[in-house]
Coordinates of C-alpha atoms in Angstrom, one line a residue:
Chain N
M1 CA 22.0 -36.4 22.5
T2 CA 20.3 -33.1 23.3
S3 CA 21.8 -29.9 22.0
E4 CA 21.7 -26.6 23.7
H5 CA 19.2 -24.0 22.6
E6 CA 19.4 -20.2 23.0
S7 CA 16.2 -18.2 23.1
S8 CA 15.6 -14.5 23.7
P9 CA 14.4 -13.4 27.1
S10 CA 10.8 -14.2 27.6
D11 CA 9.7 -10.6 28.3
P12 CA 6.2 -10.6 26.7
S13 CA 6.7 -7.1 25.2
D14 CA 9.7 -8.4 23.4
E15 CA 7.7 -11.2 21.9
A16 CA 4.9 -8.9 20.9
V17 CA 7.4 -6.8 18.9
C18 CA 8.8 -9.8 17.3
K19 CA 5.4 -11.1 16.3
A20 CA 4.3 -7.9 14.8
E21 CA 7.4 -7.9 12.6
L22 CA 6.7 -11.3 11.0
S23 CA 5.6 -11.1 7.4
T24 CA 2.8 -13.3 6.1
P25 CA 5.2 -15.5 4.1
A26 CA 7.4 -15.9 7.2
V27 CA 4.4 -17.0 9.2
G28 CA 3.7 -19.5 6.5
R29 CA 7.2 -20.9 6.6
L30 CA 7.1 -21.1 10.5
S31 CA 4.0 -23.2 10.1
L32 CA 5.9 -25.5 7.8
Y33 CA 8.9 -25.8 10.0
Y34 CA 6.5 -26.6 12.8
R35 CA 5.0 -29.4 10.8
E36 CA 8.4 -30.8 9.9
L37 CA 9.7 -30.5 13.5
H38 CA 6.7 -32.6 14.7
R39 CA 7.6 -35.2 12.1
L40 CA 11.2 -35.3 13.4
I41 CA 10.0 -35.6 17.0
A42 CA 7.7 -38.5 16.0
A43 CA 10.7 -40.1 14.3
G44 CA 12.7 -39.8 17.5
E45 CA 15.1 -37.1 16.2
K46 CA 16.7 -34.8 18.9
S47 CA 18.3 -32.1 16.8
T48 CA 18.3 -30.5 13.4
N49 CA 20.0 -27.7 11.5
S50 CA 19.1 -24.9 9.1
R51 CA 20.3 -26.8 6.1
D52 CA 18.1 -29.9 6.8
L53 CA 15.1 -27.8 7.8
G54 CA 15.6 -25.7 4.7
Q55 CA 15.6 -28.8 2.5
M56 CA 12.4 -30.0 4.1
V57 CA 10.5 -26.9 3.2
N58 CA 12.3 -25.8 0.0
V59 CA 14.1 -22.6 1.4
S60 CA 17.7 -21.7 1.8
P61 CA 19.5 -22.3 5.2
A62 CA 19.9 -18.5 5.4
V63 CA 16.2 -18.0 5.3
V64 CA 15.6 -20.6 7.9
R65 CA 18.2 -19.0 10.2
R66 CA 16.6 -15.6 9.7
D67 CA 13.1 -16.9 10.4
L68 CA 14.1 -18.8 13.5
S69 CA 16.1 -15.9 14.9
S70 CA 13.1 -13.7 14.4
V71 CA 11.2 -15.9 16.9
G72 CA 14.2 -15.8 19.2
S73 CA 15.8 -19.2 18.4
I74 CA 19.4 -19.2 17.6
G75 CA 21.0 -22.5 16.4
R76 CA 24.6 -23.3 17.5
R77 CA 27.2 -24.0 14.9
G78 CA 28.0 -27.7 14.7
V79 CA 25.1 -28.5 17.1
G80 CA 22.0 -27.0 15.5
Y81 CA 18.6 -26.7 17.0
D82 CA 16.9 -28.9 19.7
V83 CA 13.8 -30.0 17.8
Q84 CA 11.6 -30.2 20.9
L85 CA 12.5 -26.7 22.1
L86 CA 12.3 -25.2 18.7
A87 CA 8.8 -26.8 18.1
E88 CA 7.6 -25.4 21.4
R89 CA 9.0 -21.9 20.6
I90 CA 7.4 -21.8 17.2
G91 CA 4.2 -23.2 18.5
A92 CA 4.1 -20.5 21.2
V93 CA 4.5 -17.8 18.5
L94 CA 1.9 -19.4 16.2
G95 CA -0.6 -19.8 19.0
S96 CA -0.6 -23.6 18.8
G97 CA -0.6 -24.1 22.5
V98 CA -4.1 -22.6 22.4
Q99 CA -7.1 -24.8 21.6
W100 CA -9.0 -23.0 18.9
K101 CA -12.6 -23.7 18.1
A102 CA -13.9 -23.4 14.6
V103 CA -17.2 -23.8 12.8
L104 CA -17.6 -24.8 9.2
I105 CA -20.3 -23.5 6.9
G106 CA -21.2 -25.3 3.7
V107 CA -21.1 -29.1 3.6
G108 CA -20.7 -29.6 -0.1
S109 CA -17.9 -31.7 -1.5
L110 CA -15.2 -29.3 -0.3
G111 CA -16.9 -28.9 3.1
N112 CA -17.1 -32.7 3.4
A113 CA -13.4 -33.0 2.6
L114 CA -12.5 -30.3 5.2
L115 CA -14.6 -32.1 7.9
R116 CA -12.8 -35.3 7.2
Y117 CA -9.4 -33.6 7.2
R118 CA -7.4 -34.7 10.2
G119 CA -4.6 -32.1 10.0
F120 CA -6.6 -29.5 11.9
E121 CA -6.8 -31.4 15.2
R122 CA -3.1 -32.0 15.2
L123 CA -2.5 -28.3 15.3
G124 CA -5.0 -27.6 18.1
F125 CA -8.1 -26.8 16.0
S126 CA -11.4 -28.4 16.9
L127 CA -14.5 -28.3 14.8
A128 CA -17.4 -27.3 17.0
A129 CA -20.1 -27.6 14.4
A130 CA -20.9 -27.7 10.7
F131 CA -23.8 -26.0 9.0
D132 CA -25.7 -26.3 5.7
T133 CA -29.0 -25.2 4.2
D134 CA -29.9 -28.6 2.7
P135 CA -32.4 -30.4 5.1
A136 CA -31.2 -33.7 3.6
K137 CA -27.9 -33.1 5.4
Y138 CA -29.2 -32.1 8.8
G139 CA -28.1 -34.5 11.5
R140 CA -25.6 -36.3 9.3
E141 CA -22.2 -36.9 11.0
V142 CA -19.2 -36.1 8.8
G143 CA -15.7 -36.7 10.2
G144 CA -17.1 -36.6 13.7
T145 CA -19.0 -33.3 13.3
T146 CA -22.8 -33.2 13.1
V147 CA -24.3 -31.1 10.3
R148 CA -26.9 -28.6 11.6
P149 CA -29.3 -26.2 9.9
L150 CA -27.7 -22.8 9.0
D151 CA -30.6 -21.3 11.0
D152 CA -29.0 -22.6 14.2
L153 CA -25.8 -20.6 13.4
E154 CA -26.3 -17.7 15.8
A155 CA -27.4 -20.0 18.7
V156 CA -24.3 -22.2 18.3
L157 CA -22.0 -19.2 18.1
E158 CA -23.5 -17.8 21.2
K159 CA -23.1 -21.0 23.1
A160 CA -19.9 -22.6 21.8
K161 CA -18.1 -19.2 21.3
P162 CA -15.7 -20.4 18.5
E163 CA -13.0 -18.0 17.3
L164 CA -12.8 -19.2 13.7
A165 CA -15.1 -19.9 10.8
I166 CA -14.3 -21.9 7.7
L167 CA -16.4 -20.9 4.7
A168 CA -17.0 -23.5 2.0
V169 CA -20.2 -21.9 0.6
P170 CA -20.8 -20.8 -3.0
S171 CA -19.5 -17.3 -3.9
E172 CA -22.8 -15.6 -4.0
Q173 CA -23.5 -16.6 -0.3
A174 CA -20.1 -15.8 1.0
S175 CA -20.5 -12.2 2.1
E176 CA -23.9 -12.8 3.8
V177 CA -22.5 -15.8 5.7
A178 CA -19.4 -13.8 6.6
A179 CA -21.5 -11.0 8.0
R180 CA -23.5 -13.4 10.1
V181 CA -20.4 -15.1 11.6
M182 CA -18.8 -11.8 12.4
A183 CA -22.0 -10.5 14.0
G184 CA -21.8 -13.7 16.1
G185 CA -18.3 -12.9 17.4
I186 CA -16.1 -14.9 15.0
Q187 CA -12.6 -13.3 14.9
G188 CA -11.1 -15.1 11.9
I189 CA -12.4 -16.4 8.6
L190 CA -10.8 -19.0 6.3
N191 CA -12.6 -18.5 3.1
F192 CA -12.7 -21.1 0.3
A193 CA -15.4 -19.4 -1.7
P194 CA -13.8 -18.1 -4.9
T195 CA -14.5 -14.5 -4.1
T196 CA -12.3 -12.1 -2.0
L197 CA -14.2 -11.3 1.2
R198 CA -13.6 -7.9 2.7
V199 CA -13.8 -7.7 6.5
P200 CA -13.5 -4.8 8.9
A201 CA -10.3 -4.2 10.8
G202 CA -10.3 -6.4 13.9
T203 CA -11.3 -9.5 11.9
A204 CA -8.6 -11.7 10.3
I205 CA -9.2 -13.3 7.0
I206 CA -7.4 -15.7 4.7
N207 CA -8.8 -16.3 1.3
V208 CA -7.9 -19.7 -0.3
D209 CA -8.6 -19.8 -4.0
L210 CA -7.9 -23.3 -5.4
A211 CA -8.1 -22.2 -9.1
S212 CA -5.7 -19.3 -8.3
E213 CA -3.1 -21.8 -6.9
L214 CA -3.3 -23.8 -10.2
Q215 CA -2.9 -20.5 -12.2
Q216 CA 0.2 -19.6 -10.2
L217 CA 1.6 -23.1 -11.0
A218 CA 0.9 -22.6 -14.7
F219 CA 2.7 -19.3 -14.5
R220 CA 5.8 -20.9 -13.0
I221 CA 5.8 -23.5 -15.7
Q222 CA 5.7 -20.9 -18.4
N223 CA 8.7 -19.2 -16.7
I224 CA 10.7 -22.4 -16.5
R225 CA 10.1 -23.0 -20.2
M226 CA 11.4 -19.6 -21.2
Chain D
M1 CA -18.2 3.9 -22.6
T2 CA -14.8 2.4 -23.3
S3 CA -11.7 4.0 -21.9
E4 CA -8.3 4.0 -23.5
H5 CA -5.7 1.6 -22.4
E6 CA -1.9 1.9 -22.6
S7 CA 0.3 -1.1 -22.7
S8 CA 4.0 -1.6 -23.2
P9 CA 5.3 -2.6 -26.6
S10 CA 4.6 -6.2 -27.3
D11 CA 8.3 -7.1 -27.9
P12 CA 8.4 -10.7 -26.5
S13 CA 11.8 -10.2 -24.9
D14 CA 10.3 -7.3 -22.9
E15 CA 7.6 -9.5 -21.7
A16 CA 9.9 -12.2 -20.6
V17 CA 11.9 -9.8 -18.5
C18 CA 8.7 -8.5 -16.9
K19 CA 7.5 -12.0 -16.1
A20 CA 10.7 -13.1 -14.5
E21 CA 10.5 -10.1 -12.2
L22 CA 7.1 -10.9 -10.8
S23 CA 7.2 -12.2 -7.2
T24 CA 5.1 -15.1 -6.1
P25 CA 2.7 -12.8 -4.1
A26 CA 2.4 -10.5 -7.1
V27 CA 1.4 -13.5 -9.3
G28 CA -1.2 -14.4 -6.7
R29 CA -2.6 -10.9 -6.7
L30 CA -2.7 -10.9 -10.5
S31 CA -4.7 -14.1 -10.4
L32 CA -7.2 -12.4 -8.1
Y33 CA -7.5 -9.3 -10.2
Y34 CA -8.1 -11.6 -13.1
R35 CA -10.9 -13.3 -11.3
E36 CA -12.5 -10.0 -10.3
L37 CA -12.1 -8.6 -13.8
H38 CA -14.1 -11.5 -15.2
R39 CA -16.7 -10.9 -12.6
L40 CA -16.9 -7.3 -13.8
I41 CA -17.1 -8.3 -17.5
A42 CA -19.9 -10.8 -16.7
A43 CA -21.7 -7.9 -14.9
G44 CA -21.4 -5.7 -18.0
E45 CA -18.9 -3.3 -16.6
K46 CA -16.5 -1.5 -19.0
S47 CA -13.9 0.1 -16.8
T48 CA -12.5 0.0 -13.3
N49 CA -9.8 1.7 -11.3
S50 CA -7.0 0.9 -8.9
R51 CA -9.1 1.9 -5.9
D52 CA -12.0 -0.4 -6.7
L53 CA -9.8 -3.3 -7.8
G54 CA -7.8 -2.9 -4.6
Q55 CA -11.0 -3.0 -2.5
M56 CA -12.1 -6.2 -4.3
V57 CA -8.9 -8.0 -3.4
N58 CA -7.9 -6.3 -0.1
V59 CA -4.9 -4.4 -1.3
S60 CA -4.0 -0.7 -1.6
P61 CA -4.6 1.2 -4.8
A62 CA -0.8 1.8 -4.9
V63 CA -0.1 -1.9 -4.9
V64 CA -2.7 -2.5 -7.7
R65 CA -1.1 0.2 -9.8
R66 CA 2.4 -1.3 -9.3
D67 CA 1.2 -4.8 -10.1
L68 CA -0.6 -3.7 -13.2
S69 CA 2.2 -1.5 -14.5
S70 CA 4.6 -4.5 -14.0
V71 CA 2.5 -6.4 -16.6
G72 CA 2.5 -3.3 -18.8
S73 CA -0.9 -1.9 -18.1
I74 CA -1.1 1.8 -17.1
G75 CA -4.4 3.2 -16.0
R76 CA -5.4 6.7 -17.0
R77 CA -6.2 9.3 -14.3
G78 CA -10.0 9.8 -14.2
V79 CA -10.6 7.1 -16.7
G80 CA -9.0 4.0 -15.2
Y81 CA -8.6 0.6 -16.9
D82 CA -10.6 -1.0 -19.6
V83 CA -11.7 -4.3 -17.9
Q84 CA -11.6 -6.4 -21.1
L85 CA -8.2 -5.3 -22.2
L86 CA -6.8 -5.6 -18.7
A87 CA -8.2 -9.1 -18.3
E88 CA -6.6 -10.1 -21.6
R89 CA -3.3 -8.6 -20.6
I90 CA -3.2 -10.4 -17.3
G91 CA -4.5 -13.6 -18.8
A92 CA -1.6 -13.5 -21.3
V93 CA 0.9 -13.0 -18.6
L94 CA -0.6 -15.8 -16.4
G95 CA -0.9 -18.2 -19.3
S96 CA -4.6 -18.3 -19.3
G97 CA -5.0 -18.3 -23.0
V98 CA -3.3 -21.7 -23.0
Q99 CA -5.4 -24.8 -22.4
W100 CA -3.6 -26.7 -19.6
K101 CA -4.2 -30.4 -19.0
A102 CA -4.0 -31.8 -15.5
V103 CA -4.3 -35.2 -13.9
L104 CA -5.5 -35.8 -10.3
I105 CA -4.1 -38.5 -8.1
G106 CA -5.9 -39.6 -5.0
V107 CA -9.7 -39.7 -5.1
G108 CA -10.4 -39.5 -1.3
S109 CA -12.6 -36.8 0.1
L110 CA -10.4 -33.9 -1.0
G111 CA -9.7 -35.5 -4.4
N112 CA -13.5 -35.8 -4.8
A113 CA -14.0 -32.1 -3.9
L114 CA -11.3 -31.1 -6.4
L115 CA -12.8 -33.2 -9.2
R116 CA -16.2 -31.5 -8.6
Y117 CA -14.7 -28.0 -8.3
R118 CA -15.7 -26.0 -11.4
G119 CA -13.3 -23.1 -10.9
F120 CA -10.5 -24.9 -12.8
E121 CA -12.2 -25.1 -16.1
R122 CA -13.1 -21.4 -16.0
L123 CA -9.3 -20.6 -16.0
G124 CA -8.5 -23.0 -18.9
F125 CA -7.6 -26.1 -16.9
S126 CA -9.1 -29.4 -17.9
L127 CA -8.8 -32.6 -15.9
A128 CA -7.6 -35.4 -18.3
A129 CA -7.9 -38.2 -15.8
A130 CA -8.1 -39.2 -12.1
F131 CA -6.3 -42.1 -10.4
D132 CA -6.7 -44.1 -7.2
T133 CA -5.5 -47.4 -5.8
D134 CA -8.9 -48.5 -4.5
P135 CA -10.5 -50.9 -7.0
A136 CA -13.9 -49.9 -5.6
K137 CA -13.4 -46.5 -7.2
Y138 CA -12.2 -47.6 -10.6
G139 CA -14.6 -46.6 -13.4
R140 CA -16.5 -44.2 -11.2
E141 CA -17.2 -40.8 -12.7
V142 CA -16.6 -37.8 -10.4
G143 CA -17.4 -34.3 -11.7
G144 CA -17.1 -35.6 -15.3
T145 CA -13.7 -37.3 -14.8
T146 CA -13.4 -41.1 -14.7
V147 CA -11.3 -42.7 -11.9
R148 CA -8.7 -45.1 -13.2
P149 CA -6.3 -47.5 -11.5
L150 CA -3.0 -45.8 -10.5
D151 CA -1.3 -48.6 -12.5
D152 CA -2.5 -46.9 -15.6
L153 CA -0.7 -43.6 -14.7
E154 CA 2.3 -44.0 -17.0
A155 CA 0.2 -45.0 -20.0
V156 CA -2.2 -42.0 -19.6
L157 CA 0.7 -39.6 -19.1
E158 CA 2.3 -40.9 -22.3
K159 CA -0.9 -40.6 -24.3
A160 CA -2.6 -37.4 -22.9
K161 CA 0.6 -35.5 -22.2
P162 CA -0.8 -33.4 -19.4
E163 CA 1.4 -30.6 -18.0
L164 CA 0.1 -30.6 -14.4
A165 CA -0.6 -33.1 -11.7
I166 CA -2.7 -32.4 -8.6
L167 CA -1.7 -34.6 -5.7
A168 CA -4.4 -35.4 -3.1
V169 CA -2.7 -38.6 -1.7
P170 CA -1.7 -39.3 1.8
S171 CA 1.6 -37.8 3.0
E172 CA 3.5 -41.1 2.9
Q173 CA 2.7 -41.7 -0.8
A174 CA 3.3 -38.2 -2.0
S175 CA 7.1 -38.4 -2.9
E176 CA 6.6 -41.7 -4.7
V177 CA 3.7 -40.4 -6.7
A178 CA 5.5 -37.2 -7.4
A179 CA 8.5 -39.1 -8.7
R180 CA 6.3 -41.1 -11.0
V181 CA 4.5 -38.1 -12.5
M182 CA 7.8 -36.3 -13.1
A183 CA 9.2 -39.3 -14.8
G184 CA 6.1 -39.3 -17.0
G185 CA 6.8 -35.7 -18.1
I186 CA 4.7 -33.6 -15.7
Q187 CA 6.1 -30.1 -15.4
G188 CA 4.1 -28.8 -12.5
I189 CA 2.7 -30.3 -9.3
L190 CA 0.0 -28.8 -7.0
N191 CA 0.5 -30.8 -3.8
F192 CA -2.3 -31.0 -1.2
A193 CA -0.5 -33.8 0.8
P194 CA 0.6 -32.2 4.1
T195 CA 4.2 -32.7 3.4
T196 CA 6.6 -30.4 1.5
L197 CA 7.6 -32.1 -1.7
R198 CA 11.1 -31.3 -3.1
V199 CA 11.4 -31.4 -6.8
P200 CA 14.4 -30.9 -9.1
A201 CA 14.9 -27.5 -10.9
G202 CA 12.8 -27.6 -14.1
T203 CA 9.7 -28.7 -12.3
A204 CA 7.3 -26.2 -10.7
I205 CA 5.6 -27.0 -7.4
I206 CA 3.1 -25.4 -5.2
N207 CA 2.4 -27.0 -1.8
V208 CA -1.0 -26.2 -0.3
D209 CA -1.3 -27.1 3.4
L210 CA -4.9 -26.5 4.7
A211 CA -3.9 -26.8 8.3
S212 CA -1.1 -24.3 7.8
E213 CA -3.6 -21.8 6.4
L214 CA -5.7 -22.2 9.6
Q215 CA -2.6 -21.8 11.7
Q216 CA -1.7 -18.5 9.9
L217 CA -5.3 -17.3 10.6
A218 CA -4.9 -18.1 14.3
F219 CA -1.6 -16.2 14.3
R220 CA -3.3 -13.1 12.8
I221 CA -6.1 -13.3 15.4
Q222 CA -3.5 -13.3 18.2
N223 CA -1.8 -10.3 16.7
I224 CA -5.1 -8.4 16.4
R225 CA -5.8 -9.1 20.1
M226 CA -2.6 -7.7 21.3

């Protein structure tokens, strides 16, 4: 049984306003709803509601409703949300219809894990190339991507025109590599090096620090104990 | 030259109040200031200020001052913050004086990378054991930690009494493994499986979804383009 689904008028200027208003945590939650909706679709579910979605991603139904209304999706009382339509709507806002191309720099153990990680493709990301400075790794295929010499970086960026770069290099190399990918036209950097990269306006960056995540967890445990 | 440093009275009840008021993003930023302060200490620096710290972690000086005053550290105009004292103060709030013990479950490519990651030790985390269900991996040493059969989990939790578990297992095994570690006394879970784990009150959880980070990056690029 399919439920009805209301969305805001598809005037692009409206959508632009709504996007600009989304906070970083809200975008993170939308990304999680999107993942859970695809799980529901795969399981053959047709509809869901703010309570169930909230339980899936650990937030209250009120937060779910606010997030979804901010992208123009209003659930109907007693009917809920059509999972397919809602996934499409969130996907459009998050840019998931688009096929994004990424390169990865640094094929150490983390780079290896990222190249083997299959979650990226599911969301429309493809890895165009991987780079390292260790000649022993050149030509090796990891998770379907061939490792190339870092010296080839500029030529590959020029030819493949990827939008994103994933940095899994040691801290001391991160700024230099970031400068090179930006000079080559990269618009967004996902940085796993444990150093905060600063980029000029016009380039997007997300720094992921694994040790910092563990530190935040330890902080929460301390708070629970008190 | 050492600068003076003002901190709030060390009444423990005061500190408890201040901790409880810290938002998750604020804790994340504190963790980043902490990392940068240690970099400054290693470089022989004695003092810093909110402008420089803000530049290092991509936030405004006003946000830095608010975050640091929330942990009881007030910089002095024209003098700034003593890096050593500030690092100690933030470390105390984040629980970094404490030696935390963690176990890792799932020694696939990501688990491998996490075992080799040296950032955890620096912040006072030690990996007590790693577990997998693949007999070919039993006894193998990765990054100084020996891989054991998952069947040994309960016995190891009982004996080593770790506080934290890092889950790098496939999605479909995540809830079962989470239930087992919680039954074994684990208080906090860092979950890398691309599924949102729900845990009862009293257990802390942080879900890290690598694909979701890339999706947030793509969203930011779209916004920059508009």
